[in-house]
mmCIF file of C-alpha atoms and ligand atoms in Angstrom:
data_model
loop_
_atom_site.group_PDB
_atom_site.id
_atom_site.type_symbol
_atom_site.label_atom_id
_atom_site.label_comp_id
_atom_site.label_asym_id
_atom_site.label_seq_id
_atom_site.Cartn_x
_atom_site.Cartn_y
_atom_site.Cartn_z
ATOM 1 C CA MET A 1 -27.208 6.965 4.733
ATOM 2 C CA MET A 2 -25.527 7.256 8.116
ATOM 3 C CA LYS A 3 -22.625 9.775 7.944
ATOM 4 C CA MET A 4 -19.562 7.637 8.350
ATOM 5 C CA GLU A 5 -16.518 9.164 9.978
ATOM 6 C CA SER A 6 -13.895 7.464 7.928
ATOM 7 C CA ILE A 7 -10.291 7.044 8.821
ATOM 8 C CA ARG A 8 -8.422 7.851 5.621
ATOM 9 C CA SER A 9 -6.003 5.162 4.502
ATOM 10 C CA LYS A 10 -2.539 6.542 3.941
ATOM 11 C CA GLN A 11 -1.742 6.878 0.242
ATOM 12 C CA HIS A 12 1.909 7.705 -0.205
ATOM 13 C CA GLN A 13 2.508 9.699 -3.376
ATOM 14 C CA LEU A 14 5.888 10.094 -5.048
ATOM 15 C CA PRO A 15 6.938 12.220 -8.057
ATOM 16 C CA ASN A 16 7.048 10.179 -11.267
ATOM 17 C CA ASP A 17 9.463 10.781 -14.138
ATOM 18 C CA LYS A 18 6.844 12.824 -16.035
ATOM 19 C CA GLY A 19 6.595 15.596 -13.450
ATOM 20 C CA GLY A 20 3.427 14.064 -12.012
ATOM 21 C CA LEU A 21 2.710 12.004 -8.930
ATOM 22 C CA MET A 22 2.458 8.255 -8.571
ATOM 23 C CA ILE A 23 1.198 6.136 -5.685
ATOM 24 C CA ALA A 24 4.073 4.481 -3.850
ATOM 25 C CA ASP A 25 3.980 0.718 -3.484
ATOM 26 C CA ILE A 26 3.715 0.269 0.293
ATOM 27 C CA TYR A 27 3.085 -3.485 -0.095
ATOM 28 C CA PRO A 28 5.862 -4.683 -2.448
ATOM 29 C CA SER A 29 5.539 -8.370 -3.397
ATOM 30 C CA ARG A 30 7.069 -10.722 -5.992
ATOM 31 C CA LYS A 31 9.981 -8.287 -6.136
ATOM 32 C CA SER A 32 12.699 -9.800 -3.939
ATOM 33 C CA ALA A 33 14.378 -13.197 -3.784
ATOM 34 C CA GLU A 34 13.428 -13.659 -0.137
ATOM 35 C CA PRO A 35 9.913 -13.689 1.366
ATOM 36 C CA GLN A 36 9.275 -10.951 3.932
ATOM 37 C CA ILE A 37 6.637 -10.281 6.555
ATOM 38 C CA LEU A 38 5.662 -6.610 6.321
ATOM 39 C CA LEU A 39 3.429 -4.704 8.697
ATOM 40 C CA ARG A 40 -0.036 -3.625 7.628
ATOM 41 C CA HIS A 41 -0.148 0.177 7.130
ATOM 42 C CA ASP A 42 -3.935 0.414 6.827
ATOM 43 C CA PRO A 43 -6.738 0.267 9.394
ATOM 44 C CA VAL A 44 -8.892 -2.885 9.476
ATOM 45 C CA VAL A 45 -12.180 -1.251 10.510
ATOM 46 C CA TYR A 46 -12.390 2.307 9.125
ATOM 47 C CA THR A 47 -15.479 3.363 11.103
ATOM 48 C CA GLU A 48 -15.811 4.215 14.799
ATOM 49 C CA MET A 49 -16.165 1.158 17.100
ATOM 50 C CA GLN A 50 -19.920 1.523 17.648
ATOM 51 C CA ASP A 51 -23.048 -0.228 16.296
ATOM 52 C CA GLY A 52 -23.157 0.258 12.533
ATOM 53 C CA MET A 53 -25.911 -0.089 9.927
ATOM 54 C CA PHE A 54 -25.669 -3.898 10.029
ATOM 55 C CA LEU A 55 -22.725 -4.971 12.241
ATOM 56 C CA SER A 56 -22.756 -4.468 16.012
ATOM 57 C CA ARG A 57 -19.860 -2.943 17.893
ATOM 58 C CA GLU A 58 -18.916 -6.437 19.114
ATOM 59 C CA GLN A 59 -18.938 -7.839 15.567
ATOM 60 C CA LYS A 60 -16.731 -4.979 14.378
ATOM 61 C CA GLN A 61 -14.318 -5.686 17.255
ATOM 62 C CA GLU A 62 -14.206 -9.403 16.378
ATOM 63 C CA PHE A 63 -13.541 -8.512 12.734
ATOM 64 C CA GLU A 64 -10.771 -6.111 13.790
ATOM 65 C CA GLU A 65 -9.071 -8.808 15.878
ATOM 66 C CA LYS A 66 -9.614 -11.939 13.735
ATOM 67 C CA GLY A 67 -9.943 -10.540 10.215
ATOM 68 C CA PHE A 68 -13.221 -12.363 9.544
ATOM 69 C CA LEU A 69 -16.780 -13.017 10.798
ATOM 70 C CA VAL A 70 -19.093 -16.014 10.288
ATOM 71 C CA LEU A 71 -22.782 -15.005 10.498
ATOM 72 C CA LYS A 72 -25.682 -17.484 10.426
ATOM 73 C CA ASN A 73 -29.441 -17.105 9.864
ATOM 74 C CA ILE A 74 -29.109 -13.961 7.784
ATOM 75 C CA PHE A 75 -31.224 -15.196 4.853
ATOM 76 C CA SER A 76 -34.678 -16.886 4.986
ATOM 77 C CA GLU A 77 -35.332 -20.408 3.689
ATOM 78 C CA VAL A 78 -37.207 -18.894 0.716
ATOM 79 C CA GLU A 79 -34.251 -16.647 -0.165
ATOM 80 C CA ILE A 80 -31.772 -19.516 0.122
ATOM 81 C CA ARG A 81 -33.890 -21.726 -2.142
ATOM 82 C CA LEU A 82 -33.996 -18.923 -4.736
ATOM 83 C CA LEU A 83 -30.169 -18.687 -4.681
ATOM 84 C CA GLN A 84 -29.779 -22.468 -4.884
ATOM 85 C CA GLN A 85 -32.159 -22.602 -7.865
ATOM 86 C CA GLU A 86 -30.048 -19.978 -9.673
ATOM 87 C CA LEU A 87 -26.861 -21.893 -8.805
ATOM 88 C CA SER A 88 -28.383 -25.017 -10.341
ATOM 89 C CA ASP A 89 -29.739 -23.187 -13.418
ATOM 90 C CA LEU A 90 -26.295 -21.711 -14.092
ATOM 91 C CA ARG A 91 -24.734 -25.159 -13.754
ATOM 92 C CA GLN A 92 -27.326 -26.589 -16.181
ATOM 93 C CA ARG A 93 -26.503 -23.836 -18.676
ATOM 94 C CA SER A 94 -22.780 -24.443 -18.102
ATOM 95 C CA LYS A 95 -22.510 -26.371 -21.403
ATOM 96 C CA GLU A 96 -23.343 -23.253 -23.452
ATOM 97 C CA LEU A 97 -21.384 -21.037 -20.977
ATOM 98 C CA LYS A 98 -18.217 -23.138 -21.305
ATOM 99 C CA GLY A 99 -15.499 -21.430 -23.352
ATOM 100 C CA ARG A 100 -16.536 -18.014 -22.066
ATOM 101 C CA GLU A 101 -13.583 -16.401 -20.242
ATOM 102 C CA GLU A 102 -15.541 -15.946 -17.011
ATOM 103 C CA VAL A 103 -16.243 -19.708 -16.758
ATOM 104 C CA ILE A 104 -13.295 -21.548 -15.172
ATOM 105 C CA SER A 105 -13.179 -25.374 -15.207
ATOM 106 C CA GLU A 106 -11.369 -27.606 -12.735
ATOM 107 C CA PRO A 107 -7.708 -28.316 -13.707
ATOM 108 C CA ASN A 108 -8.120 -32.064 -14.173
ATOM 109 C CA SER A 109 -11.723 -32.386 -15.287
ATOM 110 C CA GLY A 110 -14.313 -30.539 -17.293
ATOM 111 C CA GLU A 111 -16.243 -29.780 -14.111
ATOM 112 C CA ILE A 112 -17.085 -26.113 -13.506
ATOM 113 C CA ARG A 113 -14.793 -24.590 -10.853
ATOM 114 C CA SER A 114 -15.927 -20.935 -10.883
ATOM 115 C CA ILE A 115 -18.091 -18.484 -12.774
ATOM 116 C CA PHE A 116 -16.856 -14.885 -12.452
ATOM 117 C CA LYS A 117 -18.717 -11.566 -12.770
ATOM 118 C CA ILE A 118 -22.023 -13.032 -11.586
ATOM 119 C CA HIS A 119 -23.050 -9.582 -10.317
ATOM 120 C CA ASP A 120 -23.333 -8.668 -14.002
ATOM 121 C CA SER A 121 -24.521 -11.850 -15.724
ATOM 122 C CA SER A 122 -27.120 -13.182 -13.278
ATOM 123 C CA PRO A 123 -30.158 -11.061 -12.257
ATOM 124 C CA VAL A 124 -30.484 -13.085 -9.029
ATOM 125 C CA PHE A 125 -26.832 -12.723 -8.007
ATOM 126 C CA SER A 126 -26.802 -9.110 -9.187
ATOM 127 C CA ARG A 127 -29.649 -8.449 -6.747
ATOM 128 C CA LEU A 128 -27.845 -10.398 -3.984
ATOM 129 C CA ALA A 129 -24.701 -8.288 -4.541
ATOM 130 C CA ARG A 130 -26.772 -5.148 -3.816
ATOM 131 C CA ASP A 131 -28.547 -6.605 -0.775
ATOM 132 C CA SER A 132 -28.418 -4.052 2.045
ATOM 133 C CA ARG A 133 -27.379 -6.724 4.567
ATOM 134 C CA LEU A 134 -24.161 -7.263 2.579
ATOM 135 C CA VAL A 135 -23.524 -3.697 1.396
ATOM 136 C CA HIS A 136 -24.136 -2.202 4.848
ATOM 137 C CA ALA A 137 -21.828 -4.822 6.415
ATOM 138 C CA ALA A 138 -19.117 -3.808 3.939
ATOM 139 C CA GLN A 139 -19.727 -0.100 4.580
ATOM 140 C CA ASP A 140 -19.674 -0.636 8.348
ATOM 141 C CA ILE A 141 -16.081 -1.815 7.862
ATOM 142 C CA LEU A 142 -14.855 0.348 4.968
ATOM 143 C CA ALA A 143 -16.601 3.639 5.923
ATOM 144 C CA ASP A 144 -17.273 4.572 2.325
ATOM 145 C CA GLU A 145 -19.427 3.855 -0.685
ATOM 146 C CA VAL A 146 -18.353 0.629 -2.326
ATOM 147 C CA TYR A 147 -18.189 -0.882 -5.803
ATOM 148 C CA ILE A 148 -17.833 -4.549 -6.779
ATOM 149 C CA HIS A 149 -14.177 -5.289 -7.554
ATOM 150 C CA GLN A 150 -14.910 -8.941 -8.354
ATOM 151 C CA SER A 151 -17.657 -11.538 -7.935
ATOM 152 C CA ARG A 152 -17.713 -15.266 -8.487
ATOM 153 C CA LEU A 153 -19.461 -18.547 -7.825
ATOM 154 C CA ASN A 154 -17.159 -21.282 -6.612
ATOM 155 C CA TYR A 155 -18.852 -24.624 -7.226
ATOM 156 C CA LYS A 156 -16.312 -26.987 -5.629
ATOM 157 C CA PRO A 157 -18.301 -29.985 -6.942
ATOM 158 C CA GLY A 158 -18.462 -33.321 -5.136
ATOM 159 C CA PHE A 159 -15.589 -35.772 -5.809
ATOM 160 C CA GLU A 160 -13.838 -33.341 -8.270
ATOM 161 C CA GLY A 161 -13.647 -29.965 -6.475
ATOM 162 C CA LYS A 162 -9.938 -29.095 -6.154
ATOM 163 C CA GLU A 163 -8.319 -26.976 -3.431
ATOM 164 C CA PHE A 164 -7.722 -23.242 -3.302
ATOM 165 C CA TYR A 165 -4.184 -23.068 -1.911
ATOM 166 C CA TRP A 166 -3.352 -20.605 0.909
ATOM 167 C CA HIS A 167 -3.247 -16.997 -0.226
ATOM 168 C CA SER A 168 -4.013 -13.394 0.647
ATOM 169 C CA ASP A 169 -6.455 -11.983 -1.885
ATOM 170 C CA PHE A 170 -4.972 -8.513 -1.398
ATOM 171 C CA GLU A 171 -1.501 -9.703 -2.502
ATOM 172 C CA THR A 172 -3.042 -10.583 -5.893
ATOM 173 C CA TRP A 173 -5.382 -7.576 -6.056
ATOM 174 C CA HIS A 174 -2.459 -5.226 -5.270
ATOM 175 C CA VAL A 175 0.180 -6.795 -7.563
ATOM 176 C CA GLU A 176 -2.094 -7.821 -10.461
ATOM 177 C CA ASP A 177 -5.080 -5.433 -10.191
ATOM 178 C CA GLY A 178 -3.538 -2.295 -8.686
ATOM 179 C CA LEU A 179 -5.605 -1.864 -5.512
ATOM 180 C CA PRO A 180 -3.412 0.561 -3.518
ATOM 181 C CA ASN A 181 -4.594 -0.030 0.050
ATOM 182 C CA MET A 182 -6.204 -2.695 2.211
ATOM 183 C CA ARG A 183 -9.702 -1.184 2.097
ATOM 184 C CA THR A 184 -11.587 -4.131 0.578
ATOM 185 C CA VAL A 185 -13.740 -6.925 2.018
ATOM 186 C CA SER A 186 -14.963 -10.228 0.577
ATOM 187 C CA ILE A 187 -18.428 -11.454 1.529
ATOM 188 C CA SER A 188 -19.157 -15.106 0.837
ATOM 189 C CA ILE A 189 -22.624 -16.642 1.049
ATOM 190 C CA THR A 190 -22.655 -20.452 1.322
ATOM 191 C CA LEU A 191 -25.114 -21.993 -1.147
ATOM 192 C CA THR A 192 -24.674 -25.546 0.147
ATOM 193 C CA ASP A 193 -23.827 -26.768 3.654
ATOM 194 C CA ASN A 194 -20.119 -26.083 4.323
ATOM 195 C CA THR A 195 -18.886 -28.964 6.520
ATOM 196 C CA PRO A 196 -15.489 -30.020 7.928
ATOM 197 C CA GLN A 197 -15.415 -32.714 5.229
ATOM 198 C CA ASN A 198 -16.354 -30.987 1.934
ATOM 199 C CA GLY A 199 -13.639 -28.321 1.654
ATOM 200 C CA ALA A 200 -14.956 -25.446 3.773
ATOM 201 C CA LEU A 201 -13.014 -22.162 3.770
ATOM 202 C CA MET A 202 -10.099 -22.153 6.259
ATOM 203 C CA LEU A 203 -8.910 -18.807 7.641
ATOM 204 C CA ILE A 204 -6.012 -17.859 9.910
ATOM 205 C CA PRO A 205 -7.201 -15.512 12.700
ATOM 206 C CA GLY A 206 -5.060 -12.361 12.955
ATOM 207 C CA SER A 207 -3.211 -13.035 9.685
ATOM 208 C CA HIS A 208 -4.735 -9.889 8.129
ATOM 209 C CA LYS A 209 -2.305 -7.746 10.157
ATOM 210 C CA ASP A 210 0.840 -9.147 8.497
ATOM 211 C CA PHE A 211 1.477 -8.718 4.778
ATOM 212 C CA ILE A 212 3.385 -11.679 3.367
ATOM 213 C CA SER A 213 5.586 -10.363 0.573
ATOM 214 C CA CYS A 214 5.900 -13.302 -1.819
ATOM 215 C CA VAL A 215 8.762 -14.308 -4.117
ATOM 216 C CA GLY A 216 8.569 -15.220 -7.778
ATOM 217 C CA GLU A 217 7.883 -13.328 -10.962
ATOM 218 C CA THR A 218 4.286 -13.137 -12.186
ATOM 219 C CA PRO A 219 3.928 -15.210 -15.388
ATOM 220 C CA GLU A 220 2.299 -13.567 -18.405
ATOM 221 C CA ASP A 221 -1.519 -13.922 -18.369
ATOM 222 C CA HIS A 222 -1.114 -15.461 -14.906
ATOM 223 C CA TYR A 223 -4.885 -15.462 -14.286
ATOM 224 C CA LYS A 224 -5.301 -18.194 -16.935
ATOM 225 C CA GLU A 225 -3.573 -20.604 -14.529
ATOM 226 C CA SER A 226 -4.033 -18.953 -11.125
ATOM 227 C CA LEU A 227 -7.849 -19.148 -11.202
ATOM 228 C CA LYS A 228 -7.497 -22.917 -11.627
ATOM 229 C CA LYS A 229 -4.463 -23.465 -9.392
ATOM 230 C CA GLN A 230 -2.539 -20.525 -7.917
ATOM 231 C CA GLU A 231 1.253 -21.056 -7.740
ATOM 232 C CA TYR A 232 2.590 -17.473 -7.727
ATOM 233 C CA GLY A 233 1.724 -14.888 -5.107
ATOM 234 C CA VAL A 234 1.297 -17.697 -2.588
ATOM 235 C CA PRO A 235 3.150 -17.559 0.741
ATOM 236 C CA ASP A 236 6.191 -19.692 1.549
ATOM 237 C CA HIS A 237 5.911 -22.477 4.137
ATOM 238 C CA ASP A 238 7.840 -20.630 6.863
ATOM 239 C CA SER A 239 5.570 -17.579 6.647
ATOM 240 C CA LEU A 240 2.465 -19.787 6.663
ATOM 241 C CA GLU A 241 3.741 -21.718 9.672
ATOM 242 C CA TYR A 242 4.489 -18.424 11.459
ATOM 243 C CA LEU A 243 0.937 -17.151 10.878
ATOM 244 C CA ALA A 244 -0.736 -20.470 11.792
ATOM 245 C CA ASN A 245 1.365 -20.902 14.957
ATOM 246 C CA LYS A 246 0.399 -17.350 15.979
ATOM 247 C CA GLY A 247 -3.308 -17.450 15.165
ATOM 248 C CA GLY A 248 -4.364 -21.039 14.588
ATOM 249 C CA ILE A 249 -6.621 -22.186 11.734
ATOM 250 C CA GLU A 250 -10.411 -21.900 11.794
ATOM 251 C CA GLN A 251 -13.007 -23.290 9.367
ATOM 252 C CA ALA A 252 -16.015 -21.240 8.228
ATOM 253 C CA LEU A 253 -18.698 -23.883 8.769
ATOM 254 C CA GLY A 254 -22.442 -23.575 8.481
ATOM 255 C CA PRO A 255 -25.634 -24.423 6.593
ATOM 256 C CA ALA A 256 -26.508 -22.906 3.223
ATOM 257 C CA GLY A 257 -27.112 -19.171 3.742
ATOM 258 C CA THR A 258 -24.194 -18.656 6.130
ATOM 259 C CA VAL A 259 -22.408 -15.318 5.502
ATOM 260 C CA VAL A 260 -18.610 -15.152 5.815
ATOM 261 C CA ILE A 261 -17.090 -11.651 5.794
ATOM 262 C CA PHE A 262 -13.293 -11.536 5.507
ATOM 263 C CA ASP A 263 -10.671 -8.839 5.142
ATOM 264 C CA CYS A 264 -8.812 -8.650 1.823
ATOM 265 C CA ASN A 265 -5.559 -9.652 3.547
ATOM 266 C CA THR A 266 -6.776 -12.521 5.746
ATOM 267 C CA MET A 267 -4.810 -15.656 4.827
ATOM 268 C CA HIS A 268 -7.259 -18.316 3.647
ATOM 269 C CA GLY A 269 -7.557 -21.433 1.539
ATOM 270 C CA SER A 270 -9.678 -24.570 1.240
ATOM 271 C CA ASN A 271 -9.083 -28.263 0.719
ATOM 272 C CA SER A 272 -10.215 -30.458 -2.147
ATOM 273 C CA ASN A 273 -13.663 -31.986 -1.916
ATOM 274 C CA ILE A 274 -13.758 -35.792 -2.262
ATOM 275 C CA THR A 275 -17.171 -36.134 -0.613
ATOM 276 C CA PRO A 276 -20.295 -36.564 -2.752
ATOM 277 C CA TYR A 277 -21.575 -33.166 -1.514
ATOM 278 C CA ALA A 278 -20.706 -29.905 -3.366
ATOM 279 C CA ARG A 279 -19.325 -26.954 -1.373
ATOM 280 C CA SER A 280 -20.714 -24.068 -3.434
ATOM 281 C CA ASN A 281 -20.395 -20.410 -2.410
ATOM 282 C CA ALA A 282 -21.044 -17.016 -3.946
ATOM 283 C CA PHE A 283 -18.402 -14.337 -3.331
ATOM 284 C CA PHE A 284 -18.696 -10.562 -3.715
ATOM 285 C CA VAL A 285 -15.658 -8.305 -3.257
ATOM 286 C CA TYR A 286 -16.583 -4.811 -2.052
ATOM 287 C CA ASN A 287 -13.894 -2.163 -2.562
ATOM 288 C CA SER A 288 -13.959 1.384 -1.179
ATOM 289 C CA MET A 289 -14.525 4.048 -3.829
ATOM 290 C CA GLN A 290 -11.349 5.664 -2.420
ATOM 291 C CA ASN A 291 -9.341 2.544 -3.279
ATOM 292 C CA LYS A 292 -10.055 2.183 -6.984
ATOM 293 C CA ALA A 293 -7.892 -0.104 -9.126
ATOM 294 C CA GLN A 294 -4.805 1.740 -10.444
ATOM 295 C CA ALA A 295 -1.997 0.415 -12.626
ATOM 296 C CA PRO A 296 -0.949 -2.984 -11.219
ATOM 297 C CA PHE A 297 1.845 -2.572 -8.668
ATOM 298 C CA GLY A 298 3.552 -5.598 -10.202
ATOM 299 C CA ASN A 299 4.176 -3.439 -13.325
ATOM 300 C CA ILE A 300 2.353 -5.995 -15.499
ATOM 301 C CA PRO A 301 -0.621 -5.525 -17.838
ATOM 302 C CA PRO A 302 -3.927 -5.287 -15.931
ATOM 303 C CA ARG A 303 -6.112 -8.388 -15.668
ATOM 304 C CA PRO A 304 -9.318 -8.503 -17.740
ATOM 305 C CA GLU A 305 -12.545 -6.839 -16.603
ATOM 306 C CA PHE A 306 -14.271 -10.127 -15.666
ATOM 307 C CA VAL A 307 -11.739 -10.641 -12.848
ATOM 308 C CA ALA A 308 -11.153 -7.031 -11.782
ATOM 309 C CA THR A 309 -13.419 -4.018 -12.348
ATOM 310 C CA ARG A 310 -11.511 -1.099 -13.859
ATOM 311 C CA GLU A 311 -13.510 0.342 -16.754
ATOM 312 C CA LYS A 312 -16.402 1.769 -14.741
ATOM 313 C CA PHE A 313 -16.582 2.213 -10.961
ATOM 314 C CA VAL A 314 -20.249 2.317 -9.932
ATOM 315 C CA ALA A 315 -21.069 2.724 -6.230
ATOM 316 C CA VAL A 316 -23.538 0.000 -5.190
ATOM 317 C CA ARG A 317 -26.991 1.291 -4.134
ATOM 318 C CA PRO A 318 -28.141 -0.970 -1.252
ATOM 319 C CA GLU A 319 -31.523 -2.751 -1.775
ATOM 320 C CA GLU A 320 -33.595 -3.201 1.377
ATOM 321 C CA ARG A 321 -36.372 -5.533 0.144
ATOM 322 C CA PRO A 322 -36.137 -9.355 0.625
ATOM 323 C CA LEU A 323 -34.630 -11.329 -2.236
ATOM 324 C CA LEU A 324 -37.467 -12.325 -4.561
ATOM 325 C CA LYS A 325 -37.651 -13.831 -8.028
ATOM 326 C CA THR A 326 -36.607 -10.934 -10.232
HETATM 327 O O1 6CS B 1 -7.062 -14.087 -8.284
HETATM 328 C C1 6CS B 1 -8.114 -13.779 -7.761
HETATM 329 O O2 6CS B 1 -8.561 -12.614 -7.785
HETATM 330 C C2 6CS B 1 -8.968 -14.858 -7.120
HETATM 331 N N1 6CS B 1 -8.233 -15.966 -6.605
HETATM 332 C C3 6CS B 1 -8.441 -16.468 -5.390
HETATM 333 C C4 6CS B 1 -7.928 -17.800 -5.071
HETATM 334 N N2 6CS B 1 -9.072 -15.781 -4.420
HETATM 335 C C5 6CS B 1 -9.347 -14.375 -4.758
HETATM 336 C C6 6CS B 1 -9.879 -14.275 -6.113
HETATM 337 O O3 6CS B 1 -11.082 -14.868 -6.295
HETATM 338 FE FE1 FE B 2 -9.260 -15.968 -2.232
#
């Protein structure tokens, strides 16, 4: 693998009360009565600004500036059909899957909203998670080996698919999962056409460089509500307006097979889907092996393994071959 000159993220360590060291919380959130806009301490692109294993220099520069990339024509028709077949098979099996903690239904209907930990439960999505086009893209940004912090299928079914309100993933992954630094990227692969009408992902360019410190105390077992409808750890209106006025709002549009790569702190959300056409995507969250989940910085019990890897950190070995029926 190409030797990657990595720029170390700054981990501030402080003495704890047991004579040891603890990692300082450089992104405090849900701790004060007033929202704050804090500066990002960490780099966005950790590698040198030159062509990488998968991303070009220009793509890395765009990611650095905007906080996301939308790439089309990455997967072949055959590969996309394989992924869509698996999406449909998992939906068919949803009856027996329902009740399992990794299967999340829509708040107002029995429709499937998300299935988590698909990199473990589905051979097809496990293979996709290791695909060298995705892993190398993540490594081109993070300059390190990576493990999967979280994976999920978001179905956003026709007529019933509810919104994902504005949020920074990192705010949750820092406060509730204990990721110390911003050295994490999400890679989403659209499994249906994502159009302006059916609830495509919206992202705020440049928002990854401001950390919105949110107000509010994290409820116990927050994930049981937040994965259906997130109400804590979401930014206040003034902060959102500030970010949107500064950077605008862009939609990640494209046919099935479009790849959206976004920084862990890029502000994003998506509207409800009242069209007849599902907006289904697979998401894989690649975290640097130097940024492993610690004790949650919100001083709350860690979230379960299906939402945040913590028991075993296994660096992903990139697979070069095309996606085929496993
Ligand atoms: O809480 C989480 O980890 C999940 N929630 C959202 C809305 N995005 C990130 C992640 O999938
Ligand atoms: Fe998110």
